[in-house]
XYZ file of C-alpha atoms in Angstrom:
396
model
C 111.674 106.898 74.795
C 108.237 106.850 75.296
C 107.238 102.533 74.987
C 104.361 104.108 72.062
C 107.239 104.692 69.954
C 109.368 101.731 70.834
C 113.951 102.785 69.922
C 114.402 101.856 66.288
C 115.936 98.567 66.232
C 114.135 97.420 69.326
C 113.461 93.200 68.364
C 116.910 93.059 66.552
C 119.772 90.661 67.870
C 123.261 90.918 67.384
C 125.336 88.435 68.848
C 129.329 90.479 68.623
C 132.771 89.077 69.111
C 134.804 91.911 69.359
C 137.348 93.427 71.560
C 138.832 97.250 71.731
C 137.070 99.911 69.870
C 136.043 99.225 66.258
C 134.068 96.357 66.798
C 132.284 97.438 69.962
C 131.744 101.243 69.008
C 129.019 99.494 66.306
C 127.380 97.387 68.615
C 127.025 100.754 70.749
C 125.033 101.993 68.041
C 122.996 99.700 67.435
C 122.726 99.146 70.956
C 121.883 102.252 71.792
C 119.424 101.998 69.202
C 117.681 99.585 70.869
C 119.019 96.165 69.522
C 119.734 93.475 72.180
C 123.482 92.868 71.307
C 125.111 90.281 73.344
C 129.085 90.435 73.588
C 130.620 87.013 73.965
C 133.747 87.577 75.846
C 136.441 84.994 76.556
C 136.096 83.534 80.090
C 139.045 86.267 81.660
C 136.712 88.886 80.376
C 137.389 91.607 76.863
C 141.146 92.555 77.322
C 139.614 96.209 77.342
C 138.298 96.031 80.798
C 141.848 95.874 82.304
C 144.025 98.264 80.021
C 145.678 101.167 81.565
C 146.729 104.603 80.267
C 144.685 105.582 77.351
C 142.847 103.016 77.335
C 141.024 102.484 80.613
C 137.785 103.781 79.626
C 137.690 101.512 76.333
C 135.168 99.431 77.934
C 132.876 101.709 79.955
C 132.896 103.754 76.612
C 131.825 101.013 74.267
C 130.116 98.629 76.036
C 126.918 99.947 77.468
C 123.853 98.645 76.446
C 125.148 95.228 76.048
C 124.796 91.717 77.796
C 127.737 89.072 78.810
C 128.131 86.195 77.506
C 131.719 83.936 78.666
C 132.757 81.766 76.711
C 135.905 79.080 75.992
C 135.724 78.877 72.011
C 139.010 77.141 72.459
C 136.506 73.935 73.047
C 134.108 72.206 71.733
C 131.566 72.948 74.291
C 132.091 76.833 73.910
C 131.534 77.252 70.486
C 128.211 74.781 69.899
C 126.749 77.748 72.817
C 128.366 80.309 70.118
C 126.247 78.166 67.850
C 123.209 77.772 69.267
C 122.971 81.972 70.027
C 123.972 82.628 66.260
C 121.012 80.974 64.951
C 118.477 83.444 66.936
C 120.751 86.041 65.928
C 120.126 88.883 62.598
C 123.543 90.519 62.638
C 127.032 88.412 64.068
C 130.122 91.409 64.243
C 133.371 90.631 64.765
C 136.904 92.691 64.601
C 139.288 89.274 65.021
C 142.440 88.960 63.322
C 141.333 87.397 59.253
C 141.222 83.512 59.259
C 140.711 83.474 63.232
C 137.146 83.031 62.646
C 136.758 80.494 60.172
C 139.199 78.786 62.031
C 137.114 78.618 64.598
C 133.779 77.797 62.647
C 132.389 80.644 62.832
C 133.251 82.501 59.246
C 130.118 83.533 57.352
C 130.583 81.244 54.987
C 129.417 78.638 57.634
C 127.157 80.687 59.677
C 124.996 81.533 56.478
C 124.240 77.846 56.104
C 123.305 77.679 60.069
C 121.005 80.706 59.764
C 120.519 82.434 55.303
C 119.126 85.396 56.787
C 121.969 86.709 58.735
C 124.121 89.888 58.478
C 127.745 89.427 59.268
C 129.645 92.556 59.995
C 133.539 92.282 59.577
C 135.294 95.006 60.562
C 139.434 94.447 59.874
C 142.262 96.949 59.031
C 141.660 96.497 54.928
C 139.367 95.661 53.187
C 140.589 92.774 50.483
C 142.690 93.635 48.382
C 147.037 93.107 47.998
C 147.258 94.917 51.807
C 144.899 92.779 53.923
C 147.394 90.041 55.639
C 148.657 93.234 56.752
C 148.283 94.213 61.164
C 146.560 97.268 61.159
C 145.909 99.897 64.141
C 144.383 103.440 63.903
C 147.800 104.403 64.168
C 149.151 102.585 61.128
C 146.524 103.201 58.765
C 147.012 107.081 59.326
C 150.420 107.429 58.952
C 149.903 105.464 55.979
C 146.925 106.857 54.723
C 147.872 110.912 54.801
C 145.871 111.797 57.979
C 148.402 111.707 60.293
C 150.622 114.145 57.090
C 147.743 116.598 57.275
C 147.810 117.099 61.016
C 151.569 117.067 62.102
C 153.540 119.844 61.385
C 155.326 119.506 58.198
C 158.140 116.893 58.810
C 156.394 115.979 61.933
C 153.067 113.191 61.459
C 151.569 113.242 63.696
C 148.081 111.037 64.770
C 145.062 112.828 65.273
C 143.950 112.278 69.069
C 141.461 110.372 68.941
C 140.548 107.272 68.014
C 139.111 108.515 64.623
C 139.295 104.998 62.709
C 138.501 102.745 65.021
C 135.184 104.846 65.847
C 134.010 104.969 62.423
C 135.131 102.230 60.957
C 132.258 100.810 63.435
C 129.816 103.274 62.745
C 130.292 102.466 58.846
C 130.003 99.246 60.034
C 126.773 99.503 62.038
C 125.473 101.414 59.099
C 125.969 98.734 56.599
C 124.352 96.299 59.083
C 121.204 99.016 58.375
C 121.592 98.384 55.497
C 121.741 94.768 55.078
C 118.675 94.665 57.036
C 116.360 96.557 55.128
C 118.058 95.214 52.162
C 116.818 91.761 53.672
C 113.470 92.342 54.052
C 113.440 92.880 50.210
C 115.359 90.002 50.005
C 114.647 87.642 52.751
C 118.180 86.928 52.596
C 121.286 88.284 54.716
C 124.664 89.315 53.286
C 127.879 89.648 54.687
C 129.398 93.788 55.230
C 132.606 94.785 55.678
C 134.275 97.998 56.394
C 137.321 98.701 57.022
C 139.902 101.188 58.622
C 142.244 102.095 56.152
C 139.294 102.598 53.350
C 137.940 104.447 56.394
C 141.014 107.358 56.662
C 141.296 107.568 52.984
C 137.887 108.201 53.126
C 138.605 111.337 55.663
C 141.092 112.661 53.827
C 139.308 112.850 50.600
C 138.716 115.861 50.523
C 142.480 117.150 50.686
C 142.930 114.458 47.682
C 139.956 115.985 46.193
C 141.628 119.950 46.466
C 144.574 118.081 44.888
C 143.012 117.117 42.219
C 140.915 119.895 41.587
C 143.960 122.865 42.048
C 147.056 120.420 41.266
C 148.147 121.357 43.881
C 148.963 119.149 47.031
C 147.290 120.136 50.540
C 150.021 120.986 53.048
C 149.595 119.275 56.430
C 146.743 121.950 58.691
C 149.255 123.763 60.912
C 150.766 125.286 57.510
C 148.260 125.834 55.605
C 146.609 127.835 53.546
C 143.677 128.859 55.369
C 140.267 129.332 53.379
C 139.030 132.286 55.805
C 141.272 135.467 56.802
C 140.547 135.453 60.629
C 140.067 131.411 61.350
C 143.023 130.460 63.987
C 144.123 130.156 67.611
C 144.856 133.319 69.661
C 146.696 133.502 72.670
C 145.876 136.630 75.232
C 145.716 137.770 78.571
C 147.447 135.514 81.649
C 148.354 133.664 78.558
C 145.487 131.878 77.196
C 144.367 130.961 74.552
C 141.096 131.258 72.512
C 140.261 130.172 68.707
C 138.403 132.932 66.724
C 136.917 133.219 63.549
C 135.408 135.766 61.415
C 134.696 134.177 58.086
C 132.901 136.112 56.038
C 133.159 139.702 54.860
C 130.028 140.330 56.545
C 131.664 138.639 59.854
C 134.955 140.994 59.431
C 132.716 143.849 59.279
C 130.967 142.996 62.687
C 134.191 141.718 64.303
C 136.640 144.950 63.109
C 133.405 147.716 64.238
C 132.993 145.883 67.825
C 136.724 145.939 68.461
C 137.676 149.291 66.985
C 139.616 148.678 63.771
C 137.724 150.594 61.598
C 140.942 151.691 60.371
C 140.980 148.221 58.979
C 137.717 147.671 58.092
C 138.372 150.911 55.337
C 141.853 149.771 54.289
C 141.017 148.720 50.195
C 143.833 145.578 50.830
C 141.570 144.338 53.290
C 138.316 144.224 51.724
C 137.089 140.453 50.292
C 137.852 137.770 52.211
C 140.502 136.755 49.287
C 142.034 139.804 50.335
C 142.370 138.846 53.682
C 143.826 135.440 53.197
C 146.095 137.291 51.373
C 147.371 139.580 53.609
C 147.260 137.409 56.987
C 151.478 137.318 57.081
C 150.994 141.267 57.890
C 147.342 141.325 58.741
C 147.543 138.803 61.690
C 150.743 140.001 63.669
C 148.172 143.452 64.113
C 145.376 141.894 65.036
C 147.257 139.588 67.634
C 148.683 142.567 69.012
C 145.180 144.460 69.179
C 143.623 141.152 71.249
C 146.125 140.286 73.635
C 145.128 142.862 76.197
C 141.704 141.311 76.762
C 140.727 137.699 78.415
C 139.695 134.868 77.018
C 136.313 135.558 78.827
C 136.183 139.287 77.283
C 136.424 137.709 73.948
C 134.133 134.995 74.162
C 131.621 137.464 75.469
C 132.601 139.422 72.522
C 131.746 137.195 70.189
C 128.911 135.424 71.084
C 126.860 138.490 71.425
C 128.132 139.524 68.243
C 126.968 135.638 66.736
C 130.912 135.182 65.600
C 132.509 131.429 66.181
C 134.835 131.626 68.578
C 135.758 128.083 70.761
C 138.054 128.110 74.479
C 140.667 125.648 73.788
C 139.136 123.427 76.099
C 141.128 119.694 77.478
C 139.036 116.697 77.778
C 138.523 116.040 80.934
C 136.099 119.830 81.761
C 133.987 118.760 79.550
C 132.554 117.074 82.145
C 131.032 119.988 83.556
C 130.341 121.621 80.178
C 127.084 123.773 80.112
C 125.464 122.925 77.540
C 126.040 118.896 78.112
C 124.670 118.784 80.965
C 121.632 121.590 79.602
C 121.458 118.990 77.593
C 121.148 115.517 78.813
C 124.554 114.611 77.098
C 126.623 113.230 79.430
C 124.876 109.606 81.317
C 125.845 107.493 84.141
C 127.717 105.180 83.596
C 129.490 102.282 85.939
C 133.021 102.371 85.241
C 135.937 98.843 85.562
C 136.168 99.372 88.859
C 132.603 99.813 89.883
C 132.976 103.362 90.946
C 129.677 105.674 88.615
C 131.225 108.654 85.770
C 129.475 110.617 82.972
C 129.457 109.134 79.422
C 128.596 110.800 76.551
C 126.147 109.837 75.172
C 125.238 109.413 70.934
C 125.031 112.736 69.488
C 122.237 112.933 67.542
C 118.303 112.217 69.287
C 114.845 110.945 67.843
C 112.082 113.060 68.456
C 113.817 114.813 70.742
C 115.310 112.903 72.974
C 119.171 111.335 73.291
C 119.230 107.076 73.404
C 120.340 106.673 76.666
C 121.399 103.796 78.743
C 119.183 101.052 79.556
C 121.960 98.356 80.749
C 125.155 99.596 82.281
C 128.372 97.556 80.711
C 127.852 94.264 81.736
C 130.274 91.918 84.512
C 131.964 89.839 82.811
C 129.403 86.456 81.556
C 126.639 88.459 83.460
C 124.106 87.337 82.392
C 125.793 83.489 80.783
C 123.298 81.617 82.194
C 120.157 83.876 81.077
C 121.261 83.755 77.251
C 122.388 79.548 77.615
C 118.710 79.002 79.093
C 117.125 80.749 76.198
C 118.815 78.791 73.899
C 117.834 75.572 75.162
C 120.239 74.360 77.643
C 119.032 73.142 80.640
C 120.078 73.841 84.340
C 121.923 70.890 84.505
C 123.858 71.592 81.799
C 124.397 75.029 82.515
C 125.645 74.056 86.103
C 127.853 72.260 84.501
C 128.242 74.373 81.751
C 129.755 76.591 83.936
C 131.351 74.775 86.216
C 133.571 73.833 83.294
C 133.957 77.422 82.366
C 134.999 78.310 85.930
C 137.728 75.625 85.890
C 139.024 77.155 82.506
C 138.974 80.185 84.336
C 141.530 78.737 87.298
């Protein structure tokens, strides 16, 4: 963004003790919005730098625009350096097991004595209560919070296809931090913010809970649900391609029928309204599937786009790197991967004054900013040399 219009959290300092996805997402959001986010890593680096498989992209995805300081928090020297950093911070963010930060003397009750204006964001599995002793993962809370039940087929619970609770839980942590910053403007005092995976998951399935509250009928899993719309489904078409097609209003139904020569269905009194068509899906959908089966996905896309009807190709994640809309709108930005090669990563899904918040700092190397940050909090050059010598010894 132009210098005359700085990012909204420029000047805010965040010190994060985070790993994996939830905590780093909170820092990512604040960092993209201009905050100086300092990632405190162990000497060997955040474990997500070394993950394989589904975790191999975690670090470059969630750690851009951050600085890294490598500290051994098992030593008094490491904790002392962390405390000096915290004394300069507006926000501390952490997502370790309950009790871990207290053992280190880095819990909120300890740090607010050092810095009463501090905002302390804890990302946990559960908010304080009967479950808070349990170890939580995204998949755990999806199973116990109704999301896996709703995603899979009946009798076959299935986790959602991305880390929805980790990512959203981190986002809510950031929203809480933003609210606390505003509250601090009014009161002069910091506070503790808590965000949790389980409660986030319950928020996601609230619509299904409230469907039961409204109707007295339990929501069916998504694959077997009674859709609110008659044409709202995946169609298998020419050469086995698949495409999602929808017509969610009476007006769209009329346009759809005229576009594909289905005037007879349009005139059928049994299909007059959307609710009529929902009740007729059992016999109506096979007719539509048969009628559209000879079209290619590209042909259907062209007709639906021309007539402003909802449609979507069934896209694999890797195909999004070549998505013309993302490319044209600057939605993907160059990012350095763990092995040093450059790839593209999605930016935040919003604009400020017409611009997407971009990448100012590539994901940091382990301890890349250690010396710089230690000097800033009062360490002499000699002390930094000695500190890093001890750190190198700890790493070895």
